[in-house]
Amino acid sequence: MMPPVISALFACMATLFRSRASLHLEHLALRHQLMVYQRSVPRPPLRATDRLFWVWLSRLWSGWQGALAFVQPRTVIAWQRQRFAIIGGD
């Protein structure tokens, strides 16, 4: 089984070859699924790779906060600080 982060990266690469309308419809469908999931699961479990993905994405993309559905932006920033504290030995 492929980790979710790797699957997301492959899906991102595949979008390079799709039409803009198709991407917007997929985005709409994914957002709807997230809303349904949020209603049914109060707090989904996150793995370390999920956290690292959001830390990485927050450094590359200025619009990352608008895409969050499961966690708050301040949580991602806290993960980033923890990651650098561990790396830096603090």
C-alpha atoms as a printed R data frame, in Angstrom:
   type eleno elety resid chain resno       x      y       z
1  ATOM     1    CA   MET     A     1   0.000  0.000   0.000
2  ATOM     2    CA   MET     A     2   1.320  3.411  -0.980
3  ATOM     3    CA   PRO     A     3   1.563  6.168   1.703
4  ATOM     4    CA   PRO     A     4  -1.039  8.944   1.248
5  ATOM     5    CA   VAL     A     5   1.634 11.573   0.622
6  ATOM     6    CA   ILE     A     6   3.106  9.602  -2.278
7  ATOM     7    CA   SER     A     7  -0.378  9.028  -3.706
8  ATOM     8    CA   ALA     A     8  -1.063 12.765  -3.489
9  ATOM     9    CA   LEU     A     9   2.182 13.556  -5.311
10 ATOM    10    CA   PHE     A    10   1.338 11.117  -8.118
11 ATOM    11    CA   ALA     A    11  -2.154 12.604  -8.372
12 ATOM    12    CA   CYS     A    12  -0.618 16.067  -8.600
13 ATOM    13    CA   MET     A    13   1.627 14.961 -11.455
14 ATOM    14    CA   ALA     A    14  -1.357 13.462 -13.285
15 ATOM    15    CA   THR     A    15  -3.200 16.785 -13.134
16 ATOM    16    CA   LEU     A    16  -0.628 18.309 -15.482
17 ATOM    17    CA   PHE     A    17  -2.316 16.480 -18.354
18 ATOM    18    CA   ARG     A    18  -5.966 17.230 -17.544
19 ATOM    19    CA   SER     A    19  -8.269 20.054 -18.588
20 ATOM    20    CA   ARG     A    20  -8.938 22.999 -16.299
21 ATOM    21    CA   ALA     A    21 -12.689 22.217 -16.139
22 ATOM    22    CA   SER     A    22 -11.940 18.625 -15.164
23 ATOM    23    CA   LEU     A    23  -9.647 19.818 -12.365
24 ATOM    24    CA   HIS     A    24 -12.285 22.216 -11.038
25 ATOM    25    CA   LEU     A    25 -14.909 19.473 -10.993
26 ATOM    26    CA   GLU     A    26 -12.537 17.095  -9.209
27 ATOM    27    CA   HIS     A    27 -11.748 19.817  -6.686
28 ATOM    28    CA   LEU     A    28 -15.467 20.350  -6.093
29 ATOM    29    CA   ALA     A    29 -16.017 16.605  -5.614
30 ATOM    30    CA   LEU     A    30 -13.083 16.313  -3.184
31 ATOM    31    CA   ARG     A    31 -14.245 19.318  -1.158
32 ATOM    32    CA   HIS     A    32 -17.717 17.813  -0.885
33 ATOM    33    CA   GLN     A    33 -16.284 14.517   0.336
34 ATOM    34    CA   LEU     A    34 -14.231 16.373   2.945
35 ATOM    35    CA   MET     A    35 -17.329 18.144   4.228
36 ATOM    36    CA   VAL     A    36 -19.190 14.838   4.519
37 ATOM    37    CA   TYR     A    37 -16.191 13.224   6.223
38 ATOM    38    CA   GLN     A    38 -15.921 16.094   8.710
39 ATOM    39    CA   ARG     A    39 -19.553 15.594   9.691
40 ATOM    40    CA   SER     A    40 -19.038 11.871  10.328
41 ATOM    41    CA   VAL     A    41 -15.562 11.779  11.928
42 ATOM    42    CA   PRO     A    42 -14.855 14.329  14.657
43 ATOM    43    CA   ARG     A    43 -11.058 14.059  14.524
44 ATOM    44    CA   PRO     A    44  -9.332 11.913  11.896
45 ATOM    45    CA   PRO     A    45  -5.985 10.392  12.897
46 ATOM    46    CA   LEU     A    46  -2.912 11.941  11.275
47 ATOM    47    CA   ARG     A    47   0.453 10.283  10.737
48 ATOM    48    CA   ALA     A    48   3.864 11.921  10.905
49 ATOM    49    CA   THR     A    49   4.021 11.818   7.089
50 ATOM    50    CA   ASP     A    50   0.742 13.765   6.934
51 ATOM    51    CA   ARG     A    51   2.191 16.419   9.212
52 ATOM    52    CA   LEU     A    52   5.394 16.638   7.192
53 ATOM    53    CA   PHE     A    53   3.347 17.014   3.997
54 ATOM    54    CA   TRP     A    54   1.512 20.046   5.397
55 ATOM    55    CA   VAL     A    55   4.699 21.596   6.748
56 ATOM    56    CA   TRP     A    56   6.321 21.174   3.313
57 ATOM    57    CA   LEU     A    57   3.244 22.502   1.500
58 ATOM    58    CA   SER     A    58   3.001 25.529   3.802
59 ATOM    59    CA   ARG     A    59   6.534 26.527   2.810
60 ATOM    60    CA   LEU     A    60   5.887 26.171  -0.933
61 ATOM    61    CA   TRP     A    61   2.363 27.500  -1.412
62 ATOM    62    CA   SER     A    62   0.996 30.801  -0.104
63 ATOM    63    CA   GLY     A    63  -2.624 29.552  -0.346
64 ATOM    64    CA   TRP     A    64  -2.122 26.500   1.871
65 ATOM    65    CA   GLN     A    65  -4.375 27.781   4.675
66 ATOM    66    CA   GLY     A    66  -7.419 27.855   2.407
67 ATOM    67    CA   ALA     A    67  -7.046 24.165   1.609
68 ATOM    68    CA   LEU     A    68  -7.031 22.973   5.214
69 ATOM    69    CA   ALA     A    69 -10.021 20.930   6.275
70 ATOM    70    CA   PHE     A    70  -8.825 18.725   9.153
71 ATOM    71    CA   VAL     A    71  -6.472 20.965  11.110
72 ATOM    72    CA   GLN     A    72  -6.084 24.629  11.942
73 ATOM    73    CA   PRO     A    73  -3.297 26.727  10.353
74 ATOM    74    CA   ARG     A    74  -1.786 27.343  13.798
75 ATOM    75    CA   THR     A    75  -1.446 23.564  14.241
76 ATOM    76    CA   VAL     A    76   0.603 23.276  11.022
77 ATOM    77    CA   ILE     A    77   2.829 26.143  12.181
78 ATOM    78    CA   ALA     A    78   3.320 24.382  15.534
79 ATOM    79    CA   TRP     A    79   4.296 21.160  13.730
80 ATOM    80    CA   GLN     A    80   6.822 23.134  11.711
81 ATOM    81    CA   ARG     A    81   8.357 24.638  14.854
82 ATOM    82    CA   GLN     A    82   8.529 21.199  16.502
83 ATOM    83    CA   ARG     A    83  10.190 19.712  13.423
84 ATOM    84    CA   PHE     A    84  12.886 22.365  13.344
85 ATOM    85    CA   ALA     A    85  13.415 22.124  17.112
86 ATOM    86    CA   ILE     A    86  14.060 18.386  16.730
87 ATOM    87    CA   ILE     A    87  16.392 18.902  13.765
88 ATOM    88    CA   GLY     A    88  18.201 21.777  15.436
89 ATOM    89    CA   GLY     A    89  18.597 19.862  18.687
90 ATOM    90    CA   ASP     A    90  16.720 22.434  20.797
